[in-house]
Coordinates of C-alpha atoms and ligand atoms in Angstrom, one line a residue:
X25 CA 189.3 31.8 -0.7
X26 CA 192.9 31.5 0.2
X27 CA 195.7 32.0 -2.3
X28 CA 196.6 28.3 -2.8
X29 CA 193.1 27.3 -3.5
X30 CA 192.7 30.1 -6.1
X31 CA 195.9 28.9 -7.8
X32 CA 194.6 25.3 -7.8
X33 CA 191.5 26.7 -9.6
X34 CA 193.8 28.3 -12.2
X35 CA 193.0 31.9 -11.2
X36 CA 195.4 34.1 -13.2
X37 CA 195.6 36.9 -10.8
X38 CA 196.3 34.6 -7.9
X39 CA 199.1 33.0 -10.0
X40 CA 200.6 36.4 -10.7
X41 CA 200.5 37.3 -7.0
X42 CA 202.2 34.0 -6.1
X43 CA 205.0 34.6 -8.7
X44 CA 205.6 38.0 -7.1
X45 CA 205.8 36.4 -3.6
X46 CA 208.5 34.0 -5.0
X47 CA 210.5 36.7 -6.7
X48 CA 210.5 38.8 -3.5
X49 CA 211.4 35.7 -1.5
X50 CA 208.7 36.7 1.0
X51 CA 208.5 34.2 4.0
X52 CA 204.9 33.3 3.0
X53 CA 206.2 31.6 -0.1
X54 CA 207.5 28.6 1.7
X55 CA 204.1 27.7 3.1
X56 CA 202.4 28.3 -0.2
X57 CA 204.9 26.0 -1.9
X58 CA 204.3 23.3 0.6
X59 CA 200.5 23.6 0.1
X60 CA 200.8 23.4 -3.7
X61 CA 203.5 20.7 -3.9
X62 CA 201.2 17.6 -3.7
X63 CA 199.2 19.0 -6.6
X64 CA 202.1 19.2 -9.1
X65 CA 204.1 16.7 -11.1
X66 CA 201.6 16.4 -14.0
X67 CA 202.8 19.1 -16.4
X68 CA 205.3 18.5 -19.2
X69 CA 208.1 21.0 -18.6
X70 CA 209.9 22.2 -21.6
X71 CA 213.0 24.4 -21.4
X72 CA 213.9 26.5 -24.5
X73 CA 217.3 28.0 -24.7
X74 CA 219.5 29.6 -27.3
X75 CA 221.5 32.8 -27.8
X76 CA 219.9 36.2 -27.9
X77 CA 217.8 36.8 -31.0
X78 CA 217.7 33.2 -32.1
X79 CA 214.0 33.5 -32.3
X80 CA 213.0 31.7 -29.1
X81 CA 210.0 33.9 -28.3
X82 CA 208.8 33.9 -31.9
X83 CA 209.0 30.1 -31.8
X84 CA 207.1 29.9 -28.5
X85 CA 204.5 32.2 -30.0
X86 CA 204.2 29.8 -33.0
X87 CA 204.1 26.7 -30.8
X88 CA 201.4 28.3 -28.6
X89 CA 199.1 28.4 -31.6
X90 CA 199.7 24.8 -32.3
X91 CA 199.3 23.7 -28.7
X92 CA 196.1 25.7 -28.4
X93 CA 194.7 24.0 -31.5
X94 CA 195.4 20.7 -29.6
X95 CA 193.5 22.0 -26.7
X96 CA 196.5 22.2 -24.3
X97 CA 196.7 24.8 -21.6
X98 CA 200.1 26.4 -21.6
X99 CA 202.2 28.6 -19.2
X100 CA 205.3 30.4 -20.4
X101 CA 208.0 31.8 -18.2
X102 CA 210.5 34.0 -19.9
X103 CA 213.7 34.1 -17.8
X104 CA 216.5 36.6 -18.4
X105 CA 219.4 36.1 -16.0
X106 CA 221.0 39.3 -17.2
X107 CA 218.0 41.5 -16.7
X108 CA 217.0 43.1 -13.4
X109 CA 213.5 43.6 -14.6
X110 CA 210.6 41.3 -13.7
X111 CA 206.9 41.2 -13.6
X112 CA 206.5 41.3 -17.3
X113 CA 208.9 44.0 -18.0
X114 CA 210.8 42.2 -20.8
X115 CA 209.0 44.0 -23.5
X116 CA 210.3 42.2 -26.5
X117 CA 209.0 38.9 -25.2
X118 CA 205.6 40.3 -24.5
X119 CA 205.4 41.7 -28.0
X120 CA 206.6 38.5 -29.6
X121 CA 204.0 36.4 -27.8
X122 CA 201.1 38.8 -27.9
X123 CA 199.0 36.6 -30.2
X124 CA 197.9 34.8 -27.1
X125 CA 197.6 37.6 -24.6
X126 CA 193.8 37.4 -24.3
X127 CA 193.6 33.6 -24.0
X128 CA 192.6 32.3 -20.6
X129 CA 194.3 29.0 -21.1
X130 CA 197.6 30.8 -21.8
X131 CA 199.7 32.5 -19.1
X132 CA 202.8 34.4 -19.9
X133 CA 205.2 35.8 -17.3
X134 CA 208.7 37.3 -17.4
X135 CA 211.3 36.9 -14.6
X136 CA 214.6 38.7 -14.0
X137 CA 217.2 38.6 -11.4
X138 CA 215.4 40.8 -8.9
X139 CA 218.1 41.0 -6.2
X140 CA 218.1 37.3 -5.8
X141 CA 221.3 35.9 -4.3
X142 CA 222.1 33.6 -7.2
X143 CA 218.7 32.1 -6.6
X144 CA 217.1 32.6 -10.0
X145 CA 217.0 28.9 -10.8
X146 CA 215.4 28.2 -7.4
X147 CA 212.8 30.9 -7.9
X148 CA 212.2 29.7 -11.4
X149 CA 211.7 26.2 -10.2
X150 CA 209.1 27.4 -7.7
X151 CA 207.3 29.3 -10.4
X152 CA 207.2 26.2 -12.6
X153 CA 205.6 24.3 -9.7
X154 CA 202.9 27.0 -9.3
X155 CA 202.0 26.7 -13.0
X156 CA 202.0 22.9 -12.7
X157 CA 199.7 23.0 -9.7
X158 CA 197.5 25.5 -11.5
X159 CA 196.7 22.8 -14.0
X160 CA 198.7 23.9 -17.1
X161 CA 199.5 20.9 -19.3
X162 CA 202.7 22.4 -20.5
X163 CA 205.1 24.8 -18.8
X164 CA 207.6 26.4 -21.1
X165 CA 210.7 28.1 -19.7
X166 CA 212.5 30.4 -22.1
X167 CA 216.0 31.5 -21.1
X168 CA 218.4 33.7 -23.0
X169 CA 221.9 32.5 -23.6
X170 CA 223.9 29.4 -23.1
X171 CA 225.8 30.0 -19.8
X172 CA 225.8 28.4 -16.4
X173 CA 222.5 29.9 -15.0
X174 CA 220.7 28.8 -18.2
X175 CA 222.1 25.3 -17.7
X176 CA 220.9 25.2 -14.1
X177 CA 217.4 26.2 -15.2
X178 CA 217.4 23.8 -18.1
X179 CA 218.2 20.9 -15.8
X180 CA 214.8 21.3 -14.2
X181 CA 213.0 20.7 -17.4
X182 CA 211.7 17.3 -18.8
X183 CA 212.5 18.3 -22.4
X184 CA 215.3 20.7 -23.3
X185 CA 215.1 22.5 -26.7
X186 CA 218.1 24.3 -28.1
X187 CA 217.3 26.9 -30.7
X188 CA 220.0 27.7 -33.2
X189 CA 220.0 29.9 -36.3
X190 CA 222.2 30.2 -39.4
X191 CA 225.3 32.3 -39.0
X192 CA 224.5 32.6 -35.3
X193 CA 227.9 31.1 -34.5
X194 CA 226.6 29.7 -31.2
X195 CA 226.9 26.0 -31.8
X196 CA 230.4 25.8 -30.5
X197 CA 229.4 27.9 -27.5
X198 CA 226.5 25.7 -26.6
X199 CA 228.8 22.7 -27.0
X200 CA 231.4 24.1 -24.6
X201 CA 228.7 25.1 -22.1
X202 CA 227.4 21.5 -22.0
X203 CA 223.9 22.4 -23.3
X204 CA 224.5 20.1 -26.2
X205 CA 224.7 17.1 -23.9
X206 CA 221.4 17.8 -22.3
X207 CA 219.4 19.0 -25.3
X208 CA 216.7 16.6 -26.4
X209 CA 215.5 18.6 -29.4
X210 CA 217.5 20.8 -31.8
X211 CA 215.9 23.5 -33.7
X212 CA 217.4 25.3 -36.6
X213 CA 215.2 28.4 -36.7
X214 CA 215.3 31.1 -39.4
X215 CA 215.5 28.3 -41.9
X216 CA 214.5 30.9 -44.5
X217 CA 217.9 32.5 -44.2
X218 CA 221.0 31.3 -46.0
X219 CA 223.5 29.0 -44.2
X220 CA 221.1 26.3 -43.0
X221 CA 223.0 23.4 -44.6
X222 CA 226.3 24.6 -43.1
X223 CA 224.8 24.9 -39.6
X224 CA 223.2 21.5 -40.0
X225 CA 226.6 20.0 -40.9
X226 CA 228.3 21.7 -37.9
X227 CA 225.6 20.5 -35.6
X228 CA 225.7 16.9 -36.8
X229 CA 229.5 16.9 -36.4
X230 CA 229.3 18.1 -32.8
X231 CA 226.4 15.8 -32.0
X232 CA 228.6 13.0 -33.2
X233 CA 231.2 13.7 -30.5
X234 CA 228.8 14.6 -27.8
X235 CA 228.4 12.0 -25.1
X236 CA 224.8 11.0 -24.4
X237 CA 223.7 8.8 -21.6
X238 CA 220.2 8.1 -23.0
X239 CA 218.9 6.1 -25.9
X240 CA 216.8 9.0 -27.2
X241 CA 218.2 10.3 -30.6
X242 CA 217.6 14.1 -30.5
X243 CA 215.9 15.2 -33.7
X244 CA 217.0 18.3 -35.6
X245 CA 214.0 20.3 -36.9
X246 CA 214.0 23.3 -39.2
X247 CA 211.6 26.1 -38.5
X248 CA 210.6 29.5 -39.7
X249 CA 208.9 30.9 -36.6
X250 CA 207.8 34.1 -38.2
X251 CA 205.6 32.1 -40.7
X252 CA 204.9 29.3 -38.3
X253 CA 206.6 26.7 -40.5
X254 CA 207.6 23.5 -38.7
X255 CA 205.5 24.2 -35.5
X256 CA 203.6 20.9 -35.8
X257 CA 206.9 18.9 -36.0
X258 CA 208.2 20.6 -32.9
X259 CA 205.1 19.9 -30.8
X260 CA 205.0 16.3 -32.1
X261 CA 208.6 15.6 -31.3
X262 CA 208.3 17.3 -27.9
X263 CA 205.3 15.0 -27.1
X264 CA 207.3 12.0 -28.4
X265 CA 210.1 12.9 -26.1
X266 CA 207.7 13.1 -23.1
X267 CA 206.3 9.8 -24.1
X268 CA 209.8 8.4 -24.2
X269 CA 210.5 9.7 -20.7
X270 CA 207.4 8.3 -19.2
X271 CA 207.6 4.8 -20.8
X272 CA 211.2 4.4 -19.9
X273 CA 210.7 5.6 -16.4
X274 CA 213.3 8.3 -17.2
X275 CA 210.8 11.0 -16.1
X276 CA 210.8 9.6 -12.5
X277 CA 214.5 9.1 -12.6
X278 CA 215.1 12.7 -13.7
X279 CA 212.8 14.1 -11.2
X280 CA 214.5 12.2 -8.4
X281 CA 217.9 13.4 -9.4
X282 CA 216.6 16.9 -9.8
X283 CA 215.1 16.7 -6.3
X284 CA 218.5 15.6 -4.9
X285 CA 220.2 18.5 -6.6
X286 CA 217.5 20.9 -5.5
X287 CA 217.8 19.9 -1.8
X288 CA 221.6 20.3 -2.1
X289 CA 221.3 23.8 -3.6
X290 CA 218.7 24.9 -1.1
X291 CA 220.9 23.6 1.8
X292 CA 224.0 25.3 0.4
X293 CA 222.1 28.5 0.0
X294 CA 221.1 28.3 3.6
X295 CA 224.5 27.3 4.8
X296 CA 226.0 30.2 2.8
X297 CA 223.6 32.7 4.4
X298 CA 224.5 31.3 7.8
X299 CA 228.3 31.4 7.4
X300 CA 228.7 34.5 5.3
X301 CA 228.5 36.9 8.3
X302 CA 231.2 34.9 10.1
X303 CA 233.5 35.1 7.1
X304 CA 232.9 38.9 7.0
X305 CA 233.6 39.2 10.8
X306 CA 236.7 37.2 10.5
X307 CA 238.1 39.3 7.7
X308 CA 237.0 42.5 9.4
X309 CA 239.3 41.7 12.3
X310 CA 242.3 42.2 10.1
X311 CA 241.2 45.6 8.7
X312 CA 243.3 48.7 9.3
X313 CA 246.9 49.1 10.6
X314 CA 249.2 46.1 10.4
X315 CA 246.1 43.8 9.9
X316 CA 246.4 43.6 6.2
X317 CA 250.0 42.5 6.3
X318 CA 249.0 39.9 8.8
X319 CA 246.1 38.7 6.6
X320 CA 248.5 38.1 3.7
X321 CA 250.5 35.8 6.0
X322 CA 247.4 33.8 7.1
X323 CA 247.0 30.3 5.6
X324 CA 243.7 30.2 3.8
X325 CA 243.1 26.6 4.9
X326 CA 243.5 27.7 8.5
X327 CA 241.2 30.6 8.0
X328 CA 238.5 28.4 6.5
X329 CA 238.9 25.9 9.3
X330 CA 238.6 28.7 12.0
X331 CA 235.5 30.0 10.3
X332 CA 234.0 26.5 10.1
X333 CA 234.7 26.0 13.9
X334 CA 233.1 29.3 14.9
X335 CA 230.0 28.3 12.8
X336 CA 229.8 24.8 14.2
X337 CA 230.3 25.9 17.8
X338 CA 227.5 28.5 17.3
X339 CA 225.3 25.6 16.1
X340 CA 226.0 23.4 19.1
X341 CA 225.3 26.3 21.4
X342 CA 222.0 26.9 19.6
X343 CA 221.1 23.2 20.0
X344 CA 222.0 23.3 23.7
X345 CA 219.8 26.3 24.4
X346 CA 216.9 25.0 22.2
Ligands
GTP3 N1 213.9 35.5 -40.9 C1 213.5 35.0 -39.7 N2 213.5 35.9 -38.7 C2 213.0 35.4 -37.5 C3 212.6 34.0 -37.3 N3 212.2 33.8 -36.1 C4 212.4 35.0 -35.4 N4 212.9 35.9 -36.3 C5 213.2 37.3 -35.9 O1 214.4 37.3 -35.1 C6 214.3 38.4 -34.2 C7 214.4 37.9 -32.8 O2 213.3 37.1 -32.4 P1 212.9 36.7 -30.9 O3 211.8 35.8 -31.0 O4 212.7 38.0 -30.1 O5 214.2 36.0 -30.4 P2 214.6 35.6 -29.0 O6 215.5 34.4 -29.1 O7 213.4 35.4 -28.1 O8 215.4 36.8 -28.5 P3 215.8 37.2 -26.9 O9 214.6 36.9 -26.1 O10 216.1 38.6 -27.0 O11 217.0 36.3 -26.7 C8 212.9 39.1 -34.4 O12 213.2 40.2 -35.2 C9 212.1 38.0 -35.1 O13 211.2 38.6 -36.0 C10 212.6 33.2 -38.5 O14 212.2 32.0 -38.5 N5 213.1 33.8 -39.7
MG4 MG1 212.9 36.1 -26.2

């Protein structure tokens, strides 16, 4: 049986192999993605973000228990943009989620930035599609931190969950990074620790001045992941948000705008790969001797224009020959 077929049958080993193909950006991955694409679009994709140590993995572990009770099949992708490891090397996450290691209807995988040229969010999106095609009802993407790469990854989710914790001091940071605007569910985890009321106050103040384009009122839920307190509320609210997206057609709308952004990202990635050697060549011409002094004099607009012309002439030559 070919790889795509095995994935469609939910074969865990085939899924793991496909993820490696994607991480390595092997040429075969494009064909595989095209084969799987028509089979996706059914899963509820949930992005979970928050600063390091907020308790995201513990939360996911607790939620997995609840979702499994509801009979849902769940895939978890733990993404760490700051880590070069992949293939399940993020030990902490594995330990935190080990309750479900032996379960056939749960698939857990870690991803890092394995030499990818800023393409982690692309790679992650492909991995999500694989899980979706493999028949998981829910695909959970956990990312560490509240920076730009997390934001890009979160934008590919249907439901975005921001995990905060008392004295974490990360509310302002999340607000500045723009996570606040796109979060659909706020979780105050470690609600067993002091400072919950203060955090709740800060969060509500910031939510007040956050511009939101949708009518969905994001709930704030308190959890204690280590004792599984509040897990049912989270799965209920997540399901309610999905229901909201579907009934208001927002799900389709979001997917369309995500598609536009994805095509744009993929094209700029390709364009960049194309034009990068020309940029390098152009700058190399100035190296050594009086070149550097000359380079300082050069107008950057002119240089950019020259590089663009060399690229576009190369393109028309290619078209002429082909
Ligand atoms: N007191 C308390 N501790 C918690 C709670 N949830 C998680 N922890 C602890 O917080 C620490 C970090 O938990 P993780 O689940 O690894 O947090 P994370 O956000 O996934 O961390 P990274 O993946 O490293 O960003 C662990 O020691 C957990 O046991 C909670 O509700 N209450
Ligand atoms: Mg974690």
